[in-house]
Short mmCIF file of C-alpha atoms in Angstrom, two decimals:
data_model
loop_
_atom_site.label_atom_id
_atom_site.label_comp_id
_atom_site.label_asym_id
_atom_site.label_seq_id
_atom_site.Cartn_x
_atom_site.Cartn_y
_atom_site.Cartn_z
CA MET A 26 116.01 143.97 136.07
CA PHE A 27 117.38 145.92 132.90
CA LEU A 28 119.34 144.53 130.00
CA SER A 29 122.19 146.68 128.80
CA VAL A 30 122.46 147.78 125.29
CA ARG A 31 125.82 145.63 124.81
CA ARG A 32 124.18 142.46 125.83
CA ILE A 33 120.88 142.75 123.72
CA PRO A 34 122.77 141.63 120.46
CA LEU A 35 124.51 138.50 122.09
CA LEU A 36 121.11 137.58 123.56
CA LEU A 37 119.55 137.76 119.99
CA GLN A 38 122.14 136.02 118.49
CA ASN A 39 122.04 133.12 121.01
CA ARG A 40 118.29 132.69 120.77
CA LYS A 41 118.65 132.37 116.77
CA ILE A 42 121.22 129.91 117.36
CA ASN A 43 119.08 127.80 120.01
CA ALA A 44 116.22 128.14 117.26
CA ALA A 45 118.68 126.76 114.14
CA SER A 46 119.65 124.04 116.67
CA GLN A 47 116.08 123.23 117.32
CA ILE A 48 115.03 123.19 113.53
CA LEU A 49 118.12 120.89 112.83
CA ALA A 50 117.11 118.56 115.49
CA MET A 51 113.61 118.14 113.92
CA GLU A 52 115.01 117.68 110.66
CA LYS A 53 113.29 114.48 109.27
CA PRO A 54 115.48 111.23 108.90
CA TYR A 55 116.51 110.39 105.11
CA VAL A 56 115.06 107.24 103.46
CA LEU A 57 116.36 105.85 100.04
CA ALA A 58 113.33 104.40 97.95
CA SER A 59 112.41 104.24 94.40
CA LYS A 60 110.60 106.94 92.93
CA PRO A 61 106.92 107.35 94.33
CA GLY A 62 104.57 106.59 91.35
CA GLY A 63 107.32 105.34 89.24
CA ARG A 64 107.12 101.70 87.71
CA ASP A 65 108.47 100.27 90.56
CA GLY A 66 107.78 102.70 93.16
CA ILE A 67 105.35 102.87 96.18
CA PHE A 68 102.06 104.45 94.54
CA GLU A 69 102.28 108.20 94.66
CA GLU A 70 99.11 108.51 96.87
CA PHE A 71 100.89 106.84 99.76
CA ALA A 72 104.13 108.74 99.51
CA ALA A 73 102.51 111.18 101.90
CA ILE A 74 102.70 108.73 104.69
CA ILE A 75 106.31 108.37 104.17
CA ASP A 76 107.07 112.04 103.71
CA LYS A 77 105.31 112.61 106.93
CA HIS A 78 108.21 111.16 108.93
CA PHE A 79 110.92 111.01 106.20
CA THR A 80 112.85 112.99 103.66
CA ILE A 81 112.54 110.65 100.46
CA VAL A 82 115.73 110.50 98.44
CA CYS A 83 114.59 108.40 94.87
CA ASN A 84 117.22 106.06 94.04
CA GLU A 85 117.60 107.53 90.57
CA GLU A 86 118.67 110.88 92.33
CA PHE A 87 120.92 109.02 94.67
CA VAL A 88 122.51 107.30 91.63
CA LYS A 89 123.57 110.60 90.16
CA SER A 90 124.84 112.45 93.22
CA ASN A 91 125.31 109.77 95.98
CA LYS A 92 127.85 112.07 97.72
CA GLN A 93 125.38 114.55 98.58
CA PHE A 94 123.08 111.91 100.37
CA ALA A 95 125.23 108.93 101.35
CA ASP A 96 125.84 110.06 104.83
CA LYS A 97 122.25 111.36 105.48
CA ILE A 98 120.42 108.06 104.37
CA GLU A 99 119.44 105.93 107.64
CA ALA A 100 116.97 103.70 105.92
CA VAL A 101 116.00 101.84 102.84
CA PHE A 102 112.37 100.98 101.69
CA VAL A 103 112.53 98.00 99.26
CA TRP A 104 109.47 97.98 96.88
CA SER A 105 108.96 95.90 94.17
CA CYS A 106 112.52 94.50 94.99
CA LEU A 107 114.28 97.87 94.30
CA PRO A 108 116.33 99.32 95.38
CA ASN A 109 118.80 96.32 94.99
CA THR A 110 120.60 96.43 98.24
CA ASP A 111 123.91 94.98 96.90
CA ARG A 112 127.13 95.22 98.80
CA GLY A 113 128.15 98.24 96.63
CA LEU A 114 124.94 100.17 98.10
CA LEU A 115 125.62 98.93 101.61
CA GLN A 116 129.28 100.11 101.38
CA SER A 117 128.04 103.54 100.00
CA LEU A 118 125.98 104.20 103.13
CA PRO A 119 127.88 104.54 106.10
CA ASN A 120 124.98 105.70 108.31
CA LEU A 121 122.50 103.09 107.25
CA LYS A 122 120.42 101.21 110.21
CA VAL A 123 117.29 99.44 108.52
CA VAL A 124 116.23 97.88 105.12
CA VAL A 125 112.60 97.46 105.17
CA ASN A 126 110.70 95.35 102.58
CA GLY A 127 107.29 96.07 101.31
CA GLY A 128 105.72 92.52 101.67
CA VAL A 129 106.39 89.24 103.21
CA GLY A 130 108.91 87.58 100.84
CA VAL A 131 112.60 88.55 101.59
CA ASP A 132 114.01 86.07 99.05
CA HIS A 133 115.35 88.89 97.12
CA LEU A 134 117.43 90.27 99.79
CA ASP A 135 120.62 88.83 101.08
CA ILE A 136 119.95 89.08 104.59
CA PRO A 137 123.18 87.71 106.00
CA LEU A 138 125.17 90.18 104.01
CA ILE A 139 123.08 93.10 105.13
CA SER A 140 123.39 92.11 108.78
CA SER A 141 126.95 92.02 108.33
CA PHE A 142 126.85 95.77 108.03
CA GLY A 143 125.25 95.92 111.12
CA VAL A 144 122.01 96.61 109.44
CA LYS A 145 118.65 95.20 110.63
CA VAL A 146 116.21 93.91 107.89
CA ALA A 147 112.37 94.02 108.28
CA ASN A 148 109.26 93.14 106.22
CA THR A 149 105.37 93.56 106.52
CA PRO A 150 103.67 90.54 107.31
CA ASN A 151 100.10 90.23 108.84
CA VAL A 152 98.91 93.17 106.79
CA VAL A 153 99.06 91.07 103.51
CA ASP A 154 97.28 88.14 104.37
CA ASN A 155 93.75 88.59 103.34
CA ALA A 156 94.19 90.54 100.17
CA THR A 157 96.57 87.75 99.00
CA ALA A 158 94.28 84.91 100.28
CA ASP A 159 91.42 86.54 98.33
CA LEU A 160 93.55 86.49 95.23
CA GLY A 161 94.32 82.88 95.65
CA MET A 162 90.52 81.89 95.77
CA THR A 163 90.32 84.61 92.87
CA LEU A 164 92.57 82.72 90.62
CA LEU A 165 91.18 79.52 91.63
CA LEU A 166 87.48 80.66 90.68
CA ALA A 167 88.48 82.43 87.59
CA SER A 168 90.65 79.35 86.22
CA ALA A 169 87.79 76.86 87.31
CA ARG A 170 84.88 78.66 85.46
CA ARG A 171 86.80 80.11 82.55
CA LEU A 172 86.09 83.51 83.16
CA VAL A 173 88.51 85.03 80.83
CA ASP A 174 86.95 83.10 78.04
CA GLY A 175 83.82 84.06 78.84
CA TYR A 176 84.70 87.58 78.90
CA LYS A 177 86.32 87.32 75.53
CA ILE A 178 82.95 85.63 74.33
CA ALA A 179 80.58 88.62 75.68
CA MET A 180 83.06 91.05 74.08
CA ALA A 181 83.51 89.30 70.60
CA PRO A 182 81.00 86.62 70.22
CA SER A 183 83.26 85.45 67.29
CA HIS A 184 85.52 84.10 69.68
CA VAL A 185 85.36 80.58 70.18
CA PRO A 186 87.57 78.73 72.54
CA GLN A 187 87.82 75.18 72.74
CA SER A 188 85.64 74.53 75.41
CA PHE A 189 84.25 77.34 78.09
CA MET A 190 82.65 74.67 80.15
CA GLY A 191 84.10 74.93 83.86
CA CYS A 192 84.82 72.92 86.72
CA GLU A 193 82.70 72.54 89.80
CA VAL A 194 84.43 74.16 92.65
CA SER A 195 81.65 73.54 95.42
CA GLY A 196 82.61 70.25 96.98
CA ALA A 197 85.98 69.85 95.34
CA THR A 198 89.38 69.03 97.12
CA LEU A 199 91.71 71.71 97.83
CA GLY A 200 95.17 70.94 98.78
CA ILE A 201 97.13 73.87 100.16
CA VAL A 202 100.94 73.52 100.43
CA GLY A 203 102.01 76.00 103.02
CA MET A 204 99.44 76.37 105.92
CA GLY A 205 100.84 79.56 107.49
CA ARG A 206 98.85 82.71 107.90
CA ILE A 207 98.09 83.05 104.14
CA GLY A 208 97.53 79.25 103.62
CA TYR A 209 95.25 79.25 106.90
CA LYS A 210 93.06 82.18 105.59
CA ILE A 211 92.46 80.32 102.20
CA ALA A 212 91.37 77.27 104.14
CA GLN A 213 88.91 79.71 105.66
CA ARG A 214 87.68 80.65 102.29
CA ALA A 215 87.42 77.41 101.02
CA ARG A 216 85.10 76.08 103.61
CA GLY A 217 82.56 78.71 102.27
CA PHE A 218 82.55 76.69 99.18
CA ASP A 219 82.26 73.42 101.00
CA MET A 220 85.63 72.30 99.94
CA LYS A 221 87.26 69.22 101.25
CA VAL A 222 90.75 70.88 102.74
CA LEU A 223 94.09 69.15 102.78
CA TYR A 224 97.27 70.68 103.82
CA HIS A 225 101.23 70.13 104.03
CA ASN A 226 103.09 72.07 106.23
CA ARG A 227 106.25 71.93 108.10
CA ASN A 228 104.77 71.79 111.24
CA ARG A 229 101.05 70.49 111.93
CA ARG A 230 98.35 72.68 113.16
CA THR A 231 96.91 72.13 116.16
CA GLU A 232 93.70 69.98 116.40
CA GLU A 233 91.59 72.86 116.97
CA GLU A 234 92.85 74.81 114.21
CA GLU A 235 92.39 72.14 111.89
CA ASN A 236 88.85 71.52 113.09
CA THR A 237 88.07 75.14 112.64
CA VAL A 238 88.39 74.76 108.99
CA GLY A 239 87.87 71.44 108.50
CA ALA A 240 91.44 70.67 107.41
CA GLN A 241 93.40 67.55 107.20
CA TYR A 242 96.94 67.23 107.58
CA CYS A 243 99.16 65.21 104.91
CA GLU A 244 102.56 64.48 106.22
CA LYS A 245 103.55 63.51 102.52
CA ILE A 246 103.12 66.21 100.05
CA ASP A 247 102.79 63.25 97.49
CA ASP A 248 99.03 62.33 99.24
CA LEU A 249 97.99 65.71 99.02
CA LEU A 250 99.01 66.15 94.96
CA ARG A 251 97.03 62.76 94.15
CA GLU A 252 93.83 63.57 96.07
CA SER A 253 93.72 67.31 95.56
CA ASP A 254 91.53 68.77 92.18
CA PHE A 255 93.35 72.00 93.16
CA VAL A 256 96.53 72.86 94.28
CA MET A 257 97.33 76.01 95.96
CA LEU A 258 100.97 76.88 96.63
CA ALA A 259 101.28 79.14 99.63
CA VAL A 260 104.88 78.76 100.91
CA ASN A 261 107.96 80.91 101.03
CA LEU A 262 110.78 80.65 98.98
CA SER A 263 113.80 79.01 100.24
CA PRO A 264 116.37 76.63 99.50
CA GLN A 265 113.87 74.03 100.49
CA THR A 266 110.89 75.18 98.53
CA HIS A 267 113.01 76.12 95.36
CA LYS A 268 111.06 73.98 92.21
CA LEU A 269 109.20 72.51 94.72
CA ILE A 270 106.89 71.26 92.28
CA GLY A 271 108.64 69.79 89.38
CA LYS A 272 108.05 66.99 86.69
CA ARG A 273 107.43 64.31 89.41
CA GLU A 274 105.01 66.35 91.57
CA LEU A 275 103.01 67.35 88.47
CA ASN A 276 102.55 63.95 87.61
CA LEU A 277 101.44 63.02 90.67
CA MET A 278 98.41 65.28 90.11
CA LYS A 279 95.05 64.47 88.79
CA PRO A 280 94.79 64.83 85.23
CA THR A 281 91.77 67.03 85.89
CA GLY A 282 93.71 69.24 88.50
CA THR A 283 94.82 72.91 88.49
CA LEU A 284 97.77 74.29 90.08
CA VAL A 285 97.42 77.75 91.60
CA ASN A 286 100.53 79.46 92.76
CA ILE A 287 100.38 82.72 94.95
CA SER A 288 103.97 82.24 96.30
CA ARG A 289 106.78 82.71 94.23
CA GLY A 290 107.69 81.81 90.56
CA LEU A 291 110.67 79.51 91.49
CA VAL A 292 108.54 77.33 93.80
CA VAL A 293 107.51 75.78 90.42
CA ASP A 294 109.80 74.25 87.67
CA GLN A 295 108.50 76.40 84.94
CA ASP A 296 109.82 74.45 81.95
CA ALA A 297 108.34 71.22 83.88
CA LEU A 298 104.84 72.92 84.25
CA VAL A 299 104.89 74.34 80.33
CA GLU A 300 105.21 70.49 79.38
CA ALA A 301 102.53 69.00 81.82
CA LEU A 302 100.19 71.48 80.27
CA GLN A 303 101.02 71.03 76.65
CA LYS A 304 100.56 67.11 77.30
CA GLY A 305 97.57 66.95 79.59
CA VAL A 306 99.25 66.04 82.70
CA ILE A 307 97.23 68.40 84.47
CA HIS A 308 94.20 70.22 83.42
CA ALA A 309 95.14 74.07 84.13
CA ALA A 310 97.23 76.47 86.07
CA ALA A 311 96.59 79.82 87.47
CA LEU A 312 99.46 82.00 88.39
CA ASP A 313 100.06 85.21 90.41
CA VAL A 314 103.62 84.67 90.08
CA THR A 315 106.18 83.63 87.43
CA TYR A 316 110.01 83.92 86.77
CA PRO A 317 110.94 86.05 85.72
CA GLU A 318 108.52 89.00 85.96
CA PRO A 319 107.07 89.87 83.71
CA LEU A 320 107.68 86.90 81.47
CA PRO A 321 109.33 87.50 77.81
CA ARG A 322 106.29 88.14 75.32
CA ASP A 323 107.53 84.78 73.66
CA HIS A 324 107.46 82.64 76.65
CA PRO A 325 105.43 79.49 75.92
CA LEU A 326 103.32 79.99 78.80
CA LEU A 327 101.63 82.85 77.34
CA LYS A 328 100.73 80.82 74.32
CA LEU A 329 98.65 78.16 76.19
CA GLN A 330 94.89 78.36 76.46
CA ASN A 331 94.79 76.73 79.78
CA VAL A 332 96.84 79.25 81.98
CA LEU A 333 95.77 82.10 83.54
CA ILE A 334 98.61 84.72 84.61
CA LEU A 335 98.40 87.56 86.77
CA PRO A 336 101.27 90.37 87.31
CA HIS A 337 102.09 89.72 90.72
CA ILE A 338 99.14 91.64 92.23
CA GLY A 339 98.28 89.35 95.46
CA THR A 340 98.70 92.66 97.84
CA SER A 341 97.37 95.20 95.40
CA THR A 342 94.34 96.66 96.93
CA TYR A 343 94.33 100.12 98.34
CA GLN A 344 93.57 99.05 101.95
CA THR A 345 96.49 96.72 101.96
CA THR A 346 98.98 98.87 100.09
CA GLN A 347 98.28 101.44 102.83
CA ASN A 348 98.64 99.26 105.63
CA MET A 349 101.88 97.81 104.28
CA VAL A 350 103.54 101.76 104.01
CA GLU A 351 102.49 102.34 107.42
CA ARG A 352 104.18 99.31 108.55
CA MET A 353 107.17 100.08 106.81
CA VAL A 354 107.43 103.31 108.63
CA THR A 355 106.51 101.89 111.90
CA ASN A 356 109.52 99.44 111.48
CA ALA A 357 111.89 102.14 110.16
CA LEU A 358 111.32 104.50 112.92
CA ALA A 359 111.59 101.79 115.42
CA ALA A 360 114.90 100.90 114.16
CA LEU A 361 116.23 104.65 113.81
CA SER A 362 115.24 105.36 117.77
CA GLY A 363 116.96 102.11 118.68
CA SER A 364 113.72 100.49 119.78
CA PRO A 365 112.87 96.73 119.13
CA VAL A 366 111.74 96.59 115.40
CA PRO A 367 108.43 95.01 115.32
CA ASP A 368 108.66 92.62 112.18
CA GLU A 369 112.59 92.31 112.42
CA VAL A 370 113.70 89.33 110.07
CA LYS A 371 116.66 87.75 111.53
CA PRO A 372 119.55 86.17 109.63
#
């Protein structure tokens, strides 16, 4: 069968239209995020994981020309608490379907507000557990054995601290406040140091789980605080845990005790902690989290010799960060396709 000369241009035009339609159908969805590689953005080496599935609109670019992207953006990736998903942002994104947080804690997100716009919220639990538990034990060991002072002496022998004698970790008592996934992994690690493990949690673990890590349940947090040589905070920030550790709780701790916080800064009354450290109510503190972050350079915590502070790096390993970004993508793609979101956080 031969085509007429007149029909050939029409056929070619239809093919072009179909090809263009296929290209448009294959266009990647748009995601709003802080600039990869920036101070508050996802590390640049992991941006390719997102770029494979999404067109990334940097928050800075969106602020300058939001009308160009507002209708296209269907997902927001929150990293280091940014972009700020407030009412103004939500109102400006009519086709937004999901906000995905890099990390477990979502205390910086107004989930009821986001949900009121018909937008789902997800985080990245499970993948952060090992790295965070590792850092908790790192802080405990570094504080107990005065590693920072040891480093300073090795680098400058003239540096003479008040004392560089450390505390014994093996055989000591560790009290874990918050026996969720991360708390349980801390208990697993503590067992390797022959530590006696106490824990306080909203819900008691099963007898089998307790026996596996040799943990004893304290129904009252006061009992845990009185008996522990090291107190490790591994709870989510909520109205119930806001300033959970205050002046009263610190006074219950041993004067030789050390407070380790890997949860959120606001779980501790920071003013009360400063006073307790200054007056010798407790021996030391080791903190991966503070409020605010970073602390003002003139904050009294930065002037104390019995405090070890890190810049919230609990999940900062290559493997964990890659897993977090991959999980963010998985959650977002599920939301955009109308499938169940694996790590959805309900209001």
